[in-house]
Each structure stands twice: as C-alpha cells, then as structure tokens.
Coordinates of C-alpha atoms in Angstrom, one line a residue:
X1 CA -8.0 -5.0 44.9
X2 CA -8.8 -1.4 45.6
X3 CA -11.4 -2.4 48.1
X4 CA -8.8 -4.5 50.0
X5 CA -6.4 -1.6 50.0
X6 CA -9.1 0.7 51.5
X7 CA -10.0 -1.9 54.1
X8 CA -6.4 -2.5 55.0
X9 CA -5.8 1.3 55.3
X10 CA -8.8 1.7 57.4
X11 CA -7.8 -1.1 59.8
X12 CA -4.3 0.2 60.2
X13 CA -5.5 3.8 60.6
X14 CA -8.0 2.9 63.3
X15 CA -5.5 0.9 65.3
X16 CA -2.7 3.4 64.8
X17 CA -5.0 6.3 65.8
X18 CA -5.9 4.6 69.0
X19 CA -2.2 3.7 69.7
X20 CA -1.1 7.3 69.1
X21 CA -3.9 8.7 71.2
X22 CA -2.8 6.5 74.1
X23 CA 0.9 7.5 73.7
X24 CA -0.1 11.2 73.4
X25 CA -2.2 11.2 76.6
X26 CA 0.5 9.1 78.3
X27 CA 2.8 12.0 77.6
X28 CA 0.3 14.4 79.1
X29 CA 0.1 12.2 82.2
X30 CA 3.9 12.1 82.5
X31 CA 4.3 15.8 82.0
X32 CA 1.9 16.5 84.8
X33 CA 3.5 14.0 87.2
X34 CA 7.2 14.2 86.5
X35 CA 7.2 17.7 85.0
X36 CA 9.1 19.3 82.2
X37 CA 12.5 18.4 83.7
X38 CA 11.5 14.7 84.0
X39 CA 10.1 14.7 80.5
X40 CA 13.4 16.3 79.3
X41 CA 15.5 13.5 80.9
X42 CA 13.2 10.8 79.6
X43 CA 13.3 12.3 76.1
X44 CA 17.1 12.6 76.1
X45 CA 17.5 8.9 77.0
X46 CA 15.0 7.8 74.4
X47 CA 16.7 10.0 71.8
X48 CA 20.1 8.4 72.4
X49 CA 18.7 4.9 72.5
X50 CA 16.9 5.6 69.2
X51 CA 20.2 6.2 67.5
X52 CA 21.4 2.6 68.3
X53 CA 18.0 1.1 67.6
X54 CA 17.7 2.9 64.3
X55 CA 21.2 1.9 63.3
X56 CA 20.4 -1.7 64.1
X57 CA 17.0 -2.2 62.4
X58 CA 15.3 0.9 60.9
X59 CA 16.0 0.0 57.3
X60 CA 15.5 -3.7 57.6
X61 CA 11.7 -3.9 58.1
X62 CA 11.0 -1.8 55.0
X63 CA 13.6 -3.8 53.0
X64 CA 12.3 -7.2 54.2
X65 CA 8.8 -6.0 53.2
X66 CA 10.0 -5.0 49.7
X67 CA 12.0 -8.2 49.2
X68 CA 8.9 -10.2 50.2
X69 CA 6.9 -8.2 47.7
X70 CA 9.5 -9.0 45.0
X71 CA 9.4 -12.7 45.9
X72 CA 5.6 -12.6 45.8
X73 CA 5.8 -11.3 42.3
X74 CA 7.6 -14.5 41.3
X75 CA 5.8 -16.9 43.8
X76 CA 9.1 -17.7 45.6
X77 CA 7.9 -18.8 49.1
X78 CA 11.4 -19.9 50.3
X79 CA 12.8 -16.5 49.2
X80 CA 10.3 -14.8 51.5
X81 CA 11.5 -16.9 54.4
X82 CA 15.1 -16.3 53.5
X83 CA 14.5 -12.5 53.5
X84 CA 13.1 -12.6 57.1
X85 CA 15.9 -14.9 58.3
X86 CA 18.5 -12.5 56.7
X87 CA 16.9 -9.6 58.5
X88 CA 17.1 -11.4 61.9
X89 CA 20.7 -12.4 61.3
X90 CA 21.7 -8.9 60.2
X91 CA 20.1 -7.1 63.1
X92 CA 21.6 -9.6 65.7
X93 CA 25.1 -9.2 64.3
X94 CA 24.8 -5.5 65.1
X95 CA 22.8 -5.3 68.3
X96 CA 24.4 -8.0 70.5
X97 CA 28.0 -6.6 70.2
X98 CA 26.7 -3.1 70.6
X99 CA 24.7 -3.9 73.7
X100 CA 27.6 -5.7 75.3
X101 CA 30.0 -2.8 74.5
X102 CA 27.6 -0.2 75.9
X103 CA 27.0 -2.1 79.1
X104 CA 30.7 -2.7 79.9
X105 CA 31.7 0.7 78.7
X106 CA 29.0 2.5 80.6
X107 CA 31.5 4.6 82.6
X108 CA 32.5 6.3 79.3
X109 CA 29.0 7.2 78.2
X110 CA 28.9 10.6 79.7
X111 CA 29.8 12.3 76.4
X112 CA 26.4 11.1 75.0
X113 CA 24.3 13.1 77.4
X114 CA 24.0 16.7 78.3
X115 CA 22.9 15.5 81.8
X116 CA 24.9 12.9 83.8
X117 CA 21.7 11.6 85.4
X118 CA 20.7 10.0 82.1
X119 CA 23.4 7.3 81.9
X120 CA 21.9 4.8 84.4
X121 CA 18.4 5.3 83.0
X122 CA 19.7 4.7 79.5
X123 CA 21.2 1.3 80.5
X124 CA 17.8 0.0 81.4
X125 CA 16.9 0.0 77.7
X126 CA 19.9 -2.1 76.5
X127 CA 18.1 -5.5 76.5
X128 CA 15.4 -3.9 74.4
X129 CA 17.9 -3.0 71.8
X130 CA 18.2 -6.7 70.9
X131 CA 14.6 -7.7 71.4
X132 CA 12.9 -4.8 69.6
X133 CA 15.3 -5.0 66.6
X134 CA 14.1 -8.6 66.0
X135 CA 10.5 -7.5 66.4
X136 CA 11.2 -4.9 63.7
X137 CA 12.1 -7.7 61.3
X138 CA 8.9 -9.5 62.2
X139 CA 7.0 -6.3 61.6
X140 CA 8.5 -6.1 58.1
X141 CA 7.4 -9.7 57.5
X142 CA 3.8 -8.8 58.5
X143 CA 3.9 -5.9 56.0
X144 CA 5.3 -8.1 53.2
X145 CA 2.6 -10.7 53.8
X146 CA -0.1 -8.0 54.1
X147 CA -1.0 -9.2 57.5
X148 CA -2.1 -5.8 58.7
X149 CA -4.4 -6.9 61.5
X150 CA -1.8 -8.8 63.5
X151 CA 0.7 -6.0 63.0
X152 CA -1.8 -3.4 64.2
X153 CA -2.9 -5.4 67.2
X154 CA 0.7 -6.1 68.4
X155 CA 1.6 -2.4 68.0
X156 CA -1.5 -1.4 69.9
X157 CA -0.9 -3.9 72.7
X158 CA 2.8 -3.0 73.0
X159 CA 1.8 0.6 73.5
X160 CA -0.9 -0.4 76.0
X161 CA 1.6 -2.3 78.1
X162 CA 3.9 0.7 78.2
X163 CA 1.1 3.1 79.1
X164 CA -0.6 1.0 81.7
X165 CA 2.7 -0.1 83.4
X166 CA 4.1 3.4 83.1
X167 CA 1.1 5.0 84.8
X168 CA 1.3 2.5 87.6
X169 CA 5.0 3.0 88.1
X170 CA 5.1 6.8 88.1
X171 CA 1.9 7.3 90.2
X172 CA 2.7 9.4 93.2
X173 CA 6.4 10.1 92.2
X174 CA 7.6 13.6 93.0
X175 CA 11.3 13.2 91.9
X176 CA 11.7 13.9 88.2
X177 CA 14.7 11.6 87.9
X178 CA 12.9 8.7 89.6
X179 CA 9.9 9.3 87.4
X180 CA 12.0 9.2 84.2
X181 CA 13.6 6.0 85.4
X182 CA 10.3 4.3 86.0
X183 CA 8.8 5.5 82.7
X184 CA 11.9 4.0 81.0
X185 CA 11.3 0.6 82.7
X186 CA 7.8 0.6 81.2
X187 CA 9.3 1.1 77.7
X188 CA 11.7 -1.8 78.2
X189 CA 8.9 -4.2 79.4
X190 CA 6.8 -3.3 76.3
X191 CA 9.8 -4.3 74.1
X192 CA 9.8 -7.7 75.7
X193 CA 6.1 -8.1 75.1
X194 CA 6.2 -7.3 71.4
X195 CA 9.2 -9.5 70.8
X196 CA 7.5 -12.6 72.3
X197 CA 4.1 -12.1 70.7
X198 CA 5.5 -11.3 67.2
X199 CA 7.7 -14.4 67.1
X200 CA 4.8 -16.6 68.3
X201 CA 2.6 -15.2 65.5
X202 CA 5.3 -15.6 62.8
X203 CA 5.8 -19.3 63.5
X204 CA 2.2 -19.9 64.1
X205 CA 1.3 -18.7 60.6
X206 CA 3.9 -21.0 59.0
X207 CA 7.0 -18.7 59.1
X208 CA 10.4 -20.4 59.1
X209 CA 14.0 -19.6 59.5
X210 CA 15.9 -20.9 56.5
X211 CA 19.4 -20.4 55.0
X212 CA 19.5 -16.6 54.4
X213 CA 22.5 -16.6 52.0
X214 CA 20.6 -15.6 48.9
X215 CA 19.0 -12.7 50.5
X216 CA 21.8 -11.2 52.6
X217 CA 23.4 -9.2 49.9
X218 CA 20.2 -7.6 48.5
X219 CA 19.0 -7.0 52.0
X220 CA 22.1 -5.1 53.1
X221 CA 22.4 -3.3 49.8
X222 CA 18.8 -1.9 50.0
X223 CA 18.6 -1.4 53.7
X224 CA 21.8 0.5 54.3
X225 CA 20.7 3.8 52.7
X226 CA 17.4 3.7 54.7
X227 CA 19.2 2.8 57.9
X228 CA 21.8 5.5 57.3
X229 CA 19.0 8.1 56.8
X230 CA 17.0 7.0 59.8
X231 CA 20.1 6.6 61.9
X232 CA 21.0 10.1 60.9
X233 CA 17.6 11.3 62.0
X234 CA 18.0 9.7 65.5
X235 CA 21.6 10.9 65.7
X236 CA 20.4 14.4 64.8
X237 CA 17.8 14.2 67.6
X238 CA 20.5 13.2 70.0
X239 CA 22.7 16.1 68.8
X240 CA 19.8 18.4 69.4
X241 CA 19.3 16.9 72.8
X242 CA 22.8 17.9 73.8
X243 CA 23.4 21.0 71.7
X244 CA 20.1 22.9 72.3
X245 CA 20.2 22.9 76.1
X246 CA 23.9 24.0 76.0
X247 CA 23.1 26.8 73.6
X248 CA 20.1 27.9 75.7
X249 CA 22.4 28.0 78.8
X250 CA 25.0 30.0 77.1
X251 CA 22.6 32.5 75.4
X252 CA 20.2 33.1 78.3
X253 CA 22.3 32.3 81.4
X254 CA 20.0 29.4 82.4
X255 CA 21.1 26.6 84.7
X256 CA 21.0 23.0 83.5
X257 CA 17.5 22.2 84.9
X258 CA 16.0 25.3 83.3
X259 CA 17.5 24.5 80.0
X260 CA 16.3 20.8 80.2
X261 CA 12.8 22.0 81.1
X262 CA 12.7 24.3 78.0
X263 CA 13.9 21.4 75.9
X264 CA 11.2 19.1 77.4
X265 CA 8.5 21.7 76.6
X266 CA 9.5 21.9 72.9
X267 CA 10.4 18.3 72.3
X268 CA 8.3 16.4 74.8
X269 CA 5.1 18.5 74.8
X270 CA 4.8 20.5 71.6
X271 CA 6.4 18.1 69.1
X272 CA 4.0 15.2 69.8
X273 CA 1.1 17.4 68.9
X274 CA 2.7 18.6 65.7
X275 CA 3.5 15.0 64.8
X276 CA -0.1 13.9 65.0
X277 CA -0.2 13.5 61.2
X278 CA 2.6 10.9 61.3
X279 CA 0.2 8.3 62.6
X280 CA -2.1 8.8 59.6
X281 CA 0.8 9.0 57.1
X282 CA 2.3 5.9 58.6
X283 CA -0.9 4.0 58.1
X284 CA -1.0 5.0 54.5
X285 CA 2.7 4.0 54.1
X286 CA 2.3 0.6 55.7
X287 CA -0.5 -0.4 53.3
X288 CA 0.7 1.3 50.1
X289 CA 4.4 0.5 50.3
X290 CA 4.1 -3.3 49.7
X291 CA 1.5 -2.8 47.0
X292 CA 3.6 -0.1 45.3
X293 CA 6.8 -2.3 45.4
X294 CA 5.0 -5.2 43.9
X295 CA 3.5 -3.1 41.1
X296 CA 6.9 -1.5 40.5
X297 CA 8.7 -4.8 40.1
X298 CA 5.9 -6.1 37.8
X299 CA 6.4 -2.9 35.7
X300 CA 2.7 -1.8 36.1
X301 CA 3.6 1.8 35.3
X302 CA 0.0 3.1 35.2
X303 CA -0.8 1.6 38.5
X304 CA 2.4 2.9 40.1
X305 CA 1.6 6.4 38.8
X306 CA -2.0 6.1 40.2
X307 CA -0.7 4.9 43.6
X308 CA 1.9 7.7 43.9
X309 CA -0.6 10.5 43.0
X310 CA -3.2 9.2 45.5
X311 CA -0.5 8.9 48.2
X312 CA 0.7 12.5 47.8
X313 CA -2.8 13.9 47.6
X314 CA -3.8 11.9 50.7
X315 CA -0.9 13.5 52.6
X316 CA -1.8 17.0 51.5
X317 CA -5.5 16.3 52.4
X318 CA -4.4 15.3 55.9
X319 CA -2.4 18.5 56.3
X320 CA -5.3 20.6 55.0
X321 CA -7.6 19.2 57.7
X322 CA -5.2 19.4 60.7
X323 CA -3.3 22.7 60.1
X324 CA -6.3 25.0 60.8
X325 CA -7.1 23.1 64.0
X326 CA -3.6 23.5 65.4
X327 CA -3.3 27.1 64.1
X328 CA -6.5 28.2 65.7
X329 CA -6.4 26.2 68.9
X330 CA -2.7 25.7 69.6
X331 CA -2.7 27.9 72.7
X332 CA -5.8 26.4 74.2
X333 CA -4.6 22.8 73.5
X334 CA -1.3 23.4 75.2
X335 CA -2.9 25.0 78.2
X336 CA -5.6 22.3 78.5
X337 CA -3.3 19.3 78.1
X338 CA -0.1 20.5 79.9
X339 CA -1.1 23.6 81.8
X340 CA 1.8 25.1 79.9
X341 CA 1.3 28.3 77.8
X342 CA 4.6 28.0 75.9
X343 CA 3.9 24.5 74.6
X344 CA 0.7 25.8 73.0
X345 CA 2.3 28.9 71.5
X346 CA 4.9 26.6 69.8
X347 CA 2.1 24.4 68.4
X348 CA 0.2 27.4 67.0
X349 CA 3.2 29.2 65.5
X350 CA 4.6 26.1 63.9
X351 CA 1.4 24.5 62.7
X352 CA 2.1 25.2 59.0
X353 CA 5.1 23.0 59.2
X354 CA 2.6 20.1 58.9
X355 CA 2.3 20.7 55.1
X356 CA 6.0 20.0 54.1
X357 CA 6.2 17.4 56.9
X358 CA 3.3 15.3 55.5
X359 CA 4.7 15.6 51.9
X360 CA 8.2 14.6 53.0
X361 CA 7.0 11.5 54.9
X362 CA 4.9 10.1 52.1
X363 CA 7.3 10.9 49.3
X364 CA 10.2 9.3 51.2
X365 CA 8.2 6.1 51.6
X366 CA 7.2 6.1 47.9
X367 CA 10.7 6.6 46.7
X368 CA 12.1 3.9 49.0
X369 CA 9.4 1.5 47.6
X370 CA 10.8 2.2 44.1
X371 CA 14.4 1.4 45.0
X372 CA 15.5 5.1 45.4
X373 CA 16.9 4.7 48.9
X374 CA 20.3 6.4 48.2
X375 CA 18.7 9.5 46.7
X376 CA 16.3 9.9 49.7
X377 CA 19.3 9.6 52.0
X378 CA 21.1 12.5 50.2
X379 CA 17.9 14.6 50.3
X380 CA 17.6 14.0 54.0
X381 CA 21.2 14.9 54.8
X382 CA 20.8 18.2 53.0
X383 CA 17.7 19.0 55.0
X384 CA 19.5 17.9 58.3
X385 CA 22.3 20.3 57.5
X386 CA 19.8 23.2 57.3
X387 CA 18.4 22.2 60.7
X388 CA 21.8 22.2 62.5
X389 CA 22.6 25.6 60.9
X390 CA 19.3 27.0 62.2
X391 CA 19.9 25.8 65.7
X392 CA 23.5 27.1 65.9
X393 CA 22.7 30.4 64.2
X394 CA 19.3 31.3 65.7
X395 CA 19.1 29.9 69.2
X396 CA 20.5 33.1 70.7
X397 CA 17.8 35.1 68.9
X398 CA 14.7 33.0 69.1
X399 CA 15.5 30.3 71.8
X400 CA 13.9 26.9 71.3
X401 CA 12.2 28.1 68.2
X402 CA 15.5 27.7 66.4
X403 CA 14.8 24.0 66.4
X404 CA 11.3 24.3 65.1
X405 CA 12.5 26.7 62.3
X406 CA 15.2 24.2 61.4
X407 CA 12.8 21.3 61.4
X408 CA 10.4 23.1 59.1
X409 CA 13.3 24.0 56.8
X410 CA 14.5 20.4 56.8
X411 CA 11.1 19.1 55.8
X412 CA 10.7 21.8 53.1
X413 CA 14.0 21.1 51.5
X414 CA 13.7 17.3 51.7
X415 CA 10.1 17.3 50.4
X416 CA 10.9 19.6 47.5
X417 CA 13.9 17.4 46.4
X418 CA 11.7 14.3 46.7
X419 CA 9.0 15.7 44.5
X420 CA 11.5 16.8 41.9
X421 CA 12.9 13.2 41.8
X422 CA 9.4 11.8 41.5
X423 CA 8.6 14.1 38.6
X424 CA 11.7 12.8 36.8
X425 CA 10.9 9.1 37.7
X426 CA 7.2 9.1 36.8
X427 CA 6.1 11.1 33.7
X428 CA 3.0 13.3 33.9
X429 CA 2.7 13.1 37.7
X430 CA -0.2 15.3 38.7
X431 CA -0.5 16.8 42.2
X432 CA 0.3 20.6 41.9
X433 CA -3.2 21.7 41.1
X434 CA -4.6 19.6 44.0
X435 CA -1.9 21.0 46.4
X436 CA -2.6 24.6 45.4
X437 CA -6.3 24.2 46.0
X438 CA -5.6 22.5 49.4
X439 CA -3.5 25.6 50.4
X440 CA -6.5 27.9 49.6
X441 CA -8.7 25.7 51.7
X442 CA -6.2 25.7 54.6
X443 CA -5.9 29.5 54.7
X444 CA -9.7 29.9 54.4
X445 CA -10.3 27.4 57.2
X446 CA -7.7 29.2 59.4
X447 CA -9.5 32.5 58.9
X448 CA -12.9 30.9 59.6
X449 CA -11.6 29.2 62.7
X450 CA -10.0 32.4 64.1
X451 CA -13.3 34.3 63.7
X452 CA -15.3 31.5 65.3
X453 CA -12.8 31.1 68.2
X454 CA -13.0 34.8 68.9
X455 CA -16.7 34.7 69.1
X456 CA -17.3 31.6 71.3
X457 CA -14.3 32.1 73.6
X458 CA -16.4 34.5 75.6
X459 CA -19.3 32.1 76.1
X460 CA -18.0 28.5 76.6
X461 CA -15.4 26.7 78.7
X462 CA -12.0 25.9 77.2
X463 CA -12.8 22.2 76.5
X464 CA -16.0 23.1 74.6
X465 CA -14.1 25.8 72.8
X466 CA -11.6 23.2 71.6
X467 CA -14.3 20.7 70.6
X468 CA -16.6 23.2 68.8
X469 CA -13.8 24.9 66.9
X470 CA -12.0 21.6 65.9
X471 CA -15.3 20.1 64.6
X472 CA -16.3 23.3 62.8
X473 CA -12.9 23.7 61.1
X474 CA -12.8 20.1 60.0
X475 CA -16.4 20.3 58.6
X476 CA -15.5 23.6 56.9
X477 CA -12.3 22.2 55.3
X478 CA -14.1 19.0 54.3
X479 CA -17.0 20.8 52.7
X480 CA -14.7 23.1 50.8
X481 CA -12.6 20.2 49.6
X482 CA -15.7 18.3 48.6
X483 CA -17.0 21.3 46.6
X484 CA -13.7 21.5 44.8
X485 CA -14.0 17.8 44.0
X486 CA -10.9 17.1 45.9
X487 CA -12.7 14.6 48.2
X488 CA -15.3 12.0 47.6
X489 CA -17.1 9.4 49.6
X490 CA -16.4 6.6 47.1
X491 CA -13.6 5.0 49.3
X492 CA -16.0 4.8 52.2
X493 CA -18.7 3.3 50.1
X494 CA -16.2 0.6 48.9
X495 CA -15.2 0.0 52.5
X496 CA -18.7 -0.8 53.7
X497 CA -19.8 -2.5 50.4
X498 CA -20.8 -6.1 50.8
X499 CA -19.9 -6.9 47.2

C-alpha cells in the first residue's frame, strides 16, 4: 500500500512539476511580450473569473473524492456514480444561470474591475465557467478512484493547449490590451479541451450518471464550507485587484496604468515564483486526501496519525529546500526571467513566507479530509481579515509590499489555527521537533548560499550563478536534513523496487 502511495505521489509530482514549469515560463513569455500592464489586465480578469468558478465548483471535487472514498469503504459502486452525478447537477445549477446573467448584464459589470478595459476580455471566459466546472467534478472522480495518471495527463495537456495557443496568439503583439485578450482566448480554449477529454475518459472507464438523490444532501453539506473558503479566497484576490491599484494611485499619485503595472509585477511576476511549492503540496494532497479519508471513515486511527505527520513533515521539508534558493537568488531570478528588478526584490524579501504557506496548504487539505471543513473556513476568514487590514493600513507606507505582508500574516494565522485543531483532533501528533530542526537547516542554508553567491558572482554569468547556487543550496540542505535523520532514501527505494 505504501509503495502504491509513493508511486502515485511521484507520478502526480512529475506531471504537476512539468505543468507548473510550463505555466511559469508562459508567464515569463507573456510578461516580456505584453508587459507589466498587459499582465495586470490579464490577472485582473482571471481573478474576477476565479471568484465565479470557485463559487461554482471549488468544494465539489474534494467532496466528490471524499464521498467516493466513503462509498469505497462499504463497496457501494452505485453510490460512487451518484456522488459524481450529484456533483455535475450541483455545479450546472449554479453555473448556467450565472453565465447567462453575467452575459446579458455585461453593461453593469464595471464595478467588478478597477480598469474598464477588462469587461470585454472577461466575457470571453464565460463559456468556460460551465465547462471547466463540470471538468472539476470529473477531476474529483479521478481522485476518488485513484486514477492519478489520467488526471495528471489531462491537467498537463490542458496547460499545454493554453501555453502553445497563447504563445501563437500573442506573438508579435505590441498592444497590452490586445495581448491580454488573446491570452484569455487561449485559456478559454484550454477549458473546452479538458471538458471534452475528461468526459470521454469517465464514460470510457465505466462511469455512469445515475439518480443523484441520495448523494445531493451530503455533497452540498460537505462542499459548501470548502466552496465558501475558496470562493472567499478568489473574492479576496478580486478585492485586492481593485483595492491595491486604487490605494497605490491615492498614496503615490500614480496614474491607472502605472498602478496596474505595479500590481502586475507583484501578482503576475513575483507571486508565481513564491507559489512554486503549491505544485508539490498539491501533488501530496491529491494522493493523500482520498487515502486519508478512507482510513478516517474506517476508523484506522494509527494510520491516520501516521499520514498526517508525514504530510506535515513533507510540507516543512519542501519549504526548507526552497526558501534558501529564493532568499539567496531572488534578485537574480527576477532580473533573469522578467528583466525586472522589483519582482526579484519582492521574491527575496518575502521568501520566508513559504514556511507558513506550505503548512497552511497541507493542514487545510488534511482537515478537510477529516470532515473539518467548517473549522478551516473560519480559520481562513480570520487570516483573510488580517490581509485586508494590512493592505488598507500599510499600502501608503510600503506600497505593494502591504499585500505580501498581509498574505504572510494570513498564512501564519491560518496555519497556526489549523495545527492547534489537529493537535486536539489527533492525540500525540508529533511534528514540532522536526519543524524546529528544519528552521535551523533553512537559516544555515541561507547563510551558506549568501556566502557562496557573494564569491561566485564575480566570476560567472547570471544564469550559471543561479544554477550553481540553487544546486549547492539544495545539496547543503538535503545533506543537513539527512544528517539529522529528517530525510531518508527509503521512499525512493520503494518506488523503484520490483517487489
């Protein structure tokens, strides 16, 4: 069983890493072609669209996966099909009326955007609201059936469609608004692709749509808190997309284009680098969540405790490896990727945010798998309030850094509350010693990296400076963790074992 988990995690991680790398470098291409202003417009449209998409479907895939795990525990095949059907019905009941309302009420959408140029671009995404919400349910069915390869392949191909088509469409574009429009068309086409392929695979593997009556109530009961939390996240991003440029204009006397450009640098350039761990944490979550839910419903307490401890330690381990790289090389990475000094400065100064971010992401998944959705929603809302307060109170003093400070505070608060709840839910949960040692390794690796960077920066080109320091910091951290017995090669041996 453990060997299967390691293999599944490895498969999802490899595909997810390739996917995120494609998306990341696509952002680099977009930033160089359509500029910070175009990225800002593109990001604002996606942020507002994400609110509706998240409200429609964000909690349903996780809940469908958990309901399927619950039905797996009692060998109820029809119950699994009913859970998927309930998810599709639920998401269509929301998305179709909303899409129609937004389309015919498009003249009243100006209040959603800080820039009027965004409205027409946003409308291009409306068909995708319906299609990708159905795909989200299919994604949950893949998780519940532990079909991680099809899920990973579809996700990768969806991203490939967006990247390839987007590069073709924006090539040679000089107008930032036209560039943002064409990049958005690529996103919409990728939604059509994943919808068609996921439905084909679901029915090809014996999936059915059956009477969903039995599963509707548990689906909505469990998914609503998750949906509320993730909708709040998307809504929060949209509020930031409107509020932050306005506050920058007011505090520093910037015009609209200048404020949007600053927003684009922080959100469209720096944040994707800082959110690199989300790909790895997401891979762990996808594999662990169904297994954890199944063990939870079967009351395998010892196995649940083991899974939770390993998940938290894995998140801390990922942060310990990545923080030194971004802290040491943030400036160089921003300059190399975007030819933008400020984006690199933000990455470097905010790199330690990765520690609470990783912990928050994994603990939220763990708690949701254990039927604690309402509590994670409350924890998130408390953290979100801290973010808004930071933006309102600090923008005039620190500019766009008010958002980064608020985001770090939000992760710290939410992660701490999640850990407290886990300690109450699972007795004798052990992760503090591991986390303390990981912090020591992180600070030591940062100091090592700064010294090394200072030496080699005089002798090698920027690209080799990044490569050498990144590899050296990773090896230093890995060796230190290995010496502290916080890292072993047993999972890799199991992964390649023929037995």
